[in-house]
PDB file of C-alpha atoms in Angstrom:
ATOM      1  CA  MET A   1     147.730-253.282 120.583  1.00  0.00           C
ATOM      2  CA  LYS A   2     144.675-254.761 118.877  1.00  0.00           C
ATOM      3  CA  VAL A   3     143.054-252.813 116.046  1.00  0.00           C
ATOM      4  CA  LEU A   4     139.647-253.711 114.684  1.00  0.00           C
ATOM      5  CA  ILE A   5     139.378-253.510 110.893  1.00  0.00           C
ATOM      6  CA  ALA A   6     135.763-253.318 109.706  1.00  0.00           C
ATOM      7  CA  GLU A   7     135.967-253.318 105.907  1.00  0.00           C
ATOM      8  CA  ASP A   8     133.857-255.197 103.368  1.00  0.00           C
ATOM      9  CA  SER A   9     136.360-254.926 100.499  1.00  0.00           C
ATOM     10  CA  PRO A  10     138.745-257.919 100.682  1.00  0.00           C
ATOM     11  CA  VAL A  11     141.483-255.980  98.879  1.00  0.00           C
ATOM     12  CA  VAL A  12     141.325-252.979 101.214  1.00  0.00           C
ATOM     13  CA  ARG A  13     140.984-255.223 104.283  1.00  0.00           C
ATOM     14  CA  ARG A  14     144.061-257.251 103.288  1.00  0.00           C
ATOM     15  CA  GLY A  15     146.060-254.078 102.665  1.00  0.00           C
ATOM     16  CA  LEU A  16     145.109-252.686 106.070  1.00  0.00           C
ATOM     17  CA  GLN A  17     145.974-255.987 107.729  1.00  0.00           C
ATOM     18  CA  ASN A  18     149.412-256.069 106.094  1.00  0.00           C
ATOM     19  CA  PHE A  19     150.238-252.504 107.112  1.00  0.00           C
ATOM     20  CA  LEU A  20     148.991-252.962 110.674  1.00  0.00           C
ATOM     21  CA  GLU A  21     151.081-256.100 111.150  1.00  0.00           C
ATOM     22  CA  LYS A  22     154.124-254.359 109.670  1.00  0.00           C
ATOM     23  CA  TRP A  23     153.649-251.498 112.161  1.00  0.00           C
ATOM     24  CA  GLY A  24     153.394-253.861 115.135  1.00  0.00           C
ATOM     25  CA  TYR A  25     149.625-253.878 115.661  1.00  0.00           C
ATOM     26  CA  GLN A  26     147.399-256.947 116.011  1.00  0.00           C
ATOM     27  CA  PRO A  27     144.586-256.652 113.455  1.00  0.00           C
ATOM     28  CA  VAL A  28     141.153-258.131 114.139  1.00  0.00           C
ATOM     29  CA  GLU A  29     139.296-258.354 110.825  1.00  0.00           C
ATOM     30  CA  THR A  30     135.552-258.107 110.253  1.00  0.00           C
ATOM     31  CA  THR A  31     133.604-257.792 107.010  1.00  0.00           C
ATOM     32  CA  ASN A  32     130.412-256.056 108.147  1.00  0.00           C
ATOM     33  CA  GLY A  33     129.079-253.844 110.904  1.00  0.00           C
ATOM     34  CA  LYS A  34     127.378-256.649 112.801  1.00  0.00           C
ATOM     35  CA  GLU A  35     130.656-258.588 113.056  1.00  0.00           C
ATOM     36  CA  ALA A  36     132.459-255.393 114.069  1.00  0.00           C
ATOM     37  CA  TRP A  37     129.978-254.721 116.870  1.00  0.00           C
ATOM     38  CA  GLN A  38     130.192-258.322 118.085  1.00  0.00           C
ATOM     39  CA  ALA A  39     134.002-258.197 118.088  1.00  0.00           C
ATOM     40  CA  LEU A  40     134.016-254.954 120.076  1.00  0.00           C
ATOM     41  CA  MET A  41     131.563-256.350 122.624  1.00  0.00           C
ATOM     42  CA  ALA A  42     133.441-259.655 122.953  1.00  0.00           C
ATOM     43  CA  ASP A  43     137.004-258.338 123.226  1.00  0.00           C
ATOM     44  CA  PRO A  44     137.735-255.411 125.570  1.00  0.00           C
ATOM     45  CA  THR A  45     141.398-255.480 124.516  1.00  0.00           C
ATOM     46  CA  ILE A  46     140.487-253.910 121.154  1.00  0.00           C
ATOM     47  CA  ARG A  47     141.405-250.266 121.739  1.00  0.00           C
ATOM     48  CA  LEU A  48     141.565-248.877 118.190  1.00  0.00           C
ATOM     49  CA  ALA A  49     139.033-249.341 115.390  1.00  0.00           C
ATOM     50  CA  ILE A  50     139.118-248.549 111.684  1.00  0.00           C
ATOM     51  CA  LEU A  51     135.525-248.554 110.434  1.00  0.00           C
ATOM     52  CA  ASP A  52     134.416-248.221 106.836  1.00  0.00           C
ATOM     53  CA  TRP A  53     131.338-245.991 106.629  1.00  0.00           C
ATOM     54  CA  ASN A  54     129.495-248.187 104.099  1.00  0.00           C
ATOM     55  CA  LEU A  55     129.506-251.570 105.806  1.00  0.00           C
ATOM     56  CA  PRO A  56     126.787-254.147 105.151  1.00  0.00           C
ATOM     57  CA  GLU A  57     124.202-254.941 107.862  1.00  0.00           C
ATOM     58  CA  ILE A  58     125.189-252.098 110.215  1.00  0.00           C
ATOM     59  CA  THR A  59     127.147-249.112 108.869  1.00  0.00           C
ATOM     60  CA  GLY A  60     130.426-248.037 110.390  1.00  0.00           C
ATOM     61  CA  MET A  61     128.702-244.839 111.486  1.00  0.00           C
ATOM     62  CA  GLN A  62     126.047-246.847 113.329  1.00  0.00           C
ATOM     63  CA  VAL A  63     128.707-248.977 115.018  1.00  0.00           C
ATOM     64  CA  CYS A  64     130.504-245.815 116.115  1.00  0.00           C
ATOM     65  CA  HIS A  65     127.291-244.220 117.392  1.00  0.00           C
ATOM     66  CA  GLN A  66     126.325-247.370 119.334  1.00  0.00           C
ATOM     67  CA  LEU A  67     129.813-247.558 120.799  1.00  0.00           C
ATOM     68  CA  ARG A  68     129.581-244.002 122.119  1.00  0.00           C
ATOM     69  CA  LYS A  69     126.068-244.550 123.491  1.00  0.00           C
ATOM     70  CA  LYS A  70     127.318-247.599 125.385  1.00  0.00           C
ATOM     71  CA  ARG A  71     130.270-245.624 126.838  1.00  0.00           C
ATOM     72  CA  LEU A  72     132.593-248.598 126.882  1.00  0.00           C
ATOM     73  CA  THR A  73     135.440-248.816 129.297  1.00  0.00           C
ATOM     74  CA  PRO A  74     138.165-249.010 128.234  1.00  0.00           C
ATOM     75  CA  TYR A  75     137.754-246.346 125.554  1.00  0.00           C
ATOM     76  CA  VAL A  76     137.945-247.378 121.882  1.00  0.00           C
ATOM     77  CA  TYR A  77     139.517-244.802 119.544  1.00  0.00           C
ATOM     78  CA  VAL A  78     137.578-244.820 116.250  1.00  0.00           C
ATOM     79  CA  ILE A  79     138.796-243.815 112.801  1.00  0.00           C
ATOM     80  CA  ILE A  80     136.143-243.713 110.074  1.00  0.00           C
ATOM     81  CA  PHE A  81     137.867-244.793 106.846  1.00  0.00           C
ATOM     82  CA  SER A  82     135.644-243.937 103.911  1.00  0.00           C
ATOM     83  CA  GLY A  83     135.428-242.962 100.283  1.00  0.00           C
ATOM     84  CA  ARG A  84     133.027-240.186 101.298  1.00  0.00           C
ATOM     85  CA  THR A  85     135.009-236.991 101.018  1.00  0.00           C
ATOM     86  CA  SER A  86     132.620-234.099 101.551  1.00  0.00           C
ATOM     87  CA  THR A  87     133.221-231.799 104.475  1.00  0.00           C
ATOM     88  CA  GLU A  88     129.639-232.343 105.662  1.00  0.00           C
ATOM     89  CA  GLU A  89     130.111-236.117 105.796  1.00  0.00           C
ATOM     90  CA  GLN A  90     133.369-235.807 107.685  1.00  0.00           C
ATOM     91  CA  ILE A  91     131.720-233.476 110.198  1.00  0.00           C
ATOM     92  CA  ALA A  92     128.794-235.904 110.563  1.00  0.00           C
ATOM     93  CA  ALA A  93     131.213-238.733 111.374  1.00  0.00           C
ATOM     94  CA  LEU A  94     132.927-236.677 114.048  1.00  0.00           C
ATOM     95  CA  GLU A  95     129.576-235.573 115.484  1.00  0.00           C
ATOM     96  CA  HIS A  96     128.498-239.231 115.710  1.00  0.00           C
ATOM     97  CA  GLY A  97     131.485-240.036 117.882  1.00  0.00           C
ATOM     98  CA  ALA A  98     134.378-240.759 115.539  1.00  0.00           C
ATOM     99  CA  ASP A  99     137.725-239.576 116.849  1.00  0.00           C
ATOM    100  CA  ASP A 100     139.193-239.174 113.381  1.00  0.00           C
ATOM    101  CA  TYR A 101     138.248-239.418 109.716  1.00  0.00           C
ATOM    102  CA  LEU A 102     140.424-240.615 106.877  1.00  0.00           C
ATOM    103  CA  ALA A 103     139.263-240.457 103.268  1.00  0.00           C
ATOM    104  CA  LYS A 104     140.045-243.309 100.860  1.00  0.00           C
ATOM    105  CA  PRO A 105     142.403-243.716  99.223  1.00  0.00           C
ATOM    106  CA  ALA A 106     144.836-242.682 101.934  1.00  0.00           C
ATOM    107  CA  LYS A 107     148.581-242.806 102.047  1.00  0.00           C
ATOM    108  CA  PRO A 108     149.750-245.516 104.454  1.00  0.00           C
ATOM    109  CA  SER A 109     152.007-243.011 106.227  1.00  0.00           C
ATOM    110  CA  LEU A 110     148.968-240.869 107.068  1.00  0.00           C
ATOM    111  CA  LEU A 111     147.084-243.857 108.488  1.00  0.00           C
ATOM    112  CA  LYS A 112     150.164-244.835 110.494  1.00  0.00           C
ATOM    113  CA  ALA A 113     150.417-241.325 111.958  1.00  0.00           C
ATOM    114  CA  ARG A 114     146.723-241.227 112.877  1.00  0.00           C
ATOM    115  CA  LEU A 115     146.914-244.636 114.526  1.00  0.00           C
ATOM    116  CA  ALA A 116     149.908-243.381 116.513  1.00  0.00           C
ATOM    117  CA  VAL A 117     147.826-240.435 117.749  1.00  0.00           C
ATOM    118  CA  GLY A 118     145.065-242.827 118.806  1.00  0.00           C
ATOM    119  CA  ARG A 119     147.542-245.108 120.530  1.00  0.00           C
ATOM    120  CA  ARG A 120     149.147-242.195 122.363  1.00  0.00           C
ATOM    121  CA  LEU A 121     145.758-241.000 123.626  1.00  0.00           C
ATOM    122  CA  ILE A 122     144.623-244.500 124.610  1.00  0.00           C
ATOM    123  CA  GLU A 123     147.832-245.125 126.549  1.00  0.00           C
ATOM    124  CA  GLN A 124     147.254-241.941 128.580  1.00  0.00           C
ATOM    125  CA  LEU A 125     143.741-242.972 129.646  1.00  0.00           C
ATOM    126  CA  PRO A 126     143.177-244.947 132.835  1.00  0.00           C
ATOM    127  CA  GLY A 127     142.246-248.609 132.460  1.00  0.00           C
TER     128      GLY A 127
END
């Protein structure tokens, strides 16, 4: 299953890529929100997305909000992956359409478990 990584930090992006490949996912890497949006629009086989909140050009939150407004089929499960840790910010992400929120730094096992939840939900949806 393809997973979009939208992360501007090369170190974090590389770490995510390595873990995703190890866990059997196919990572699609982008470095800013504009690239993330273009990748999502161009490739309907991307079903999971890990979006950093603070992306250049278009934020991860804006990408998520646009994605929900567009109501893409098939559904894309979105995890906001951010250094923002306040409860209010996490609620805002969920209210803007994120399916999950993971604060940086996160243990790889927690990310793996949350991706598994997303995968399980995606596999139960039609299309």
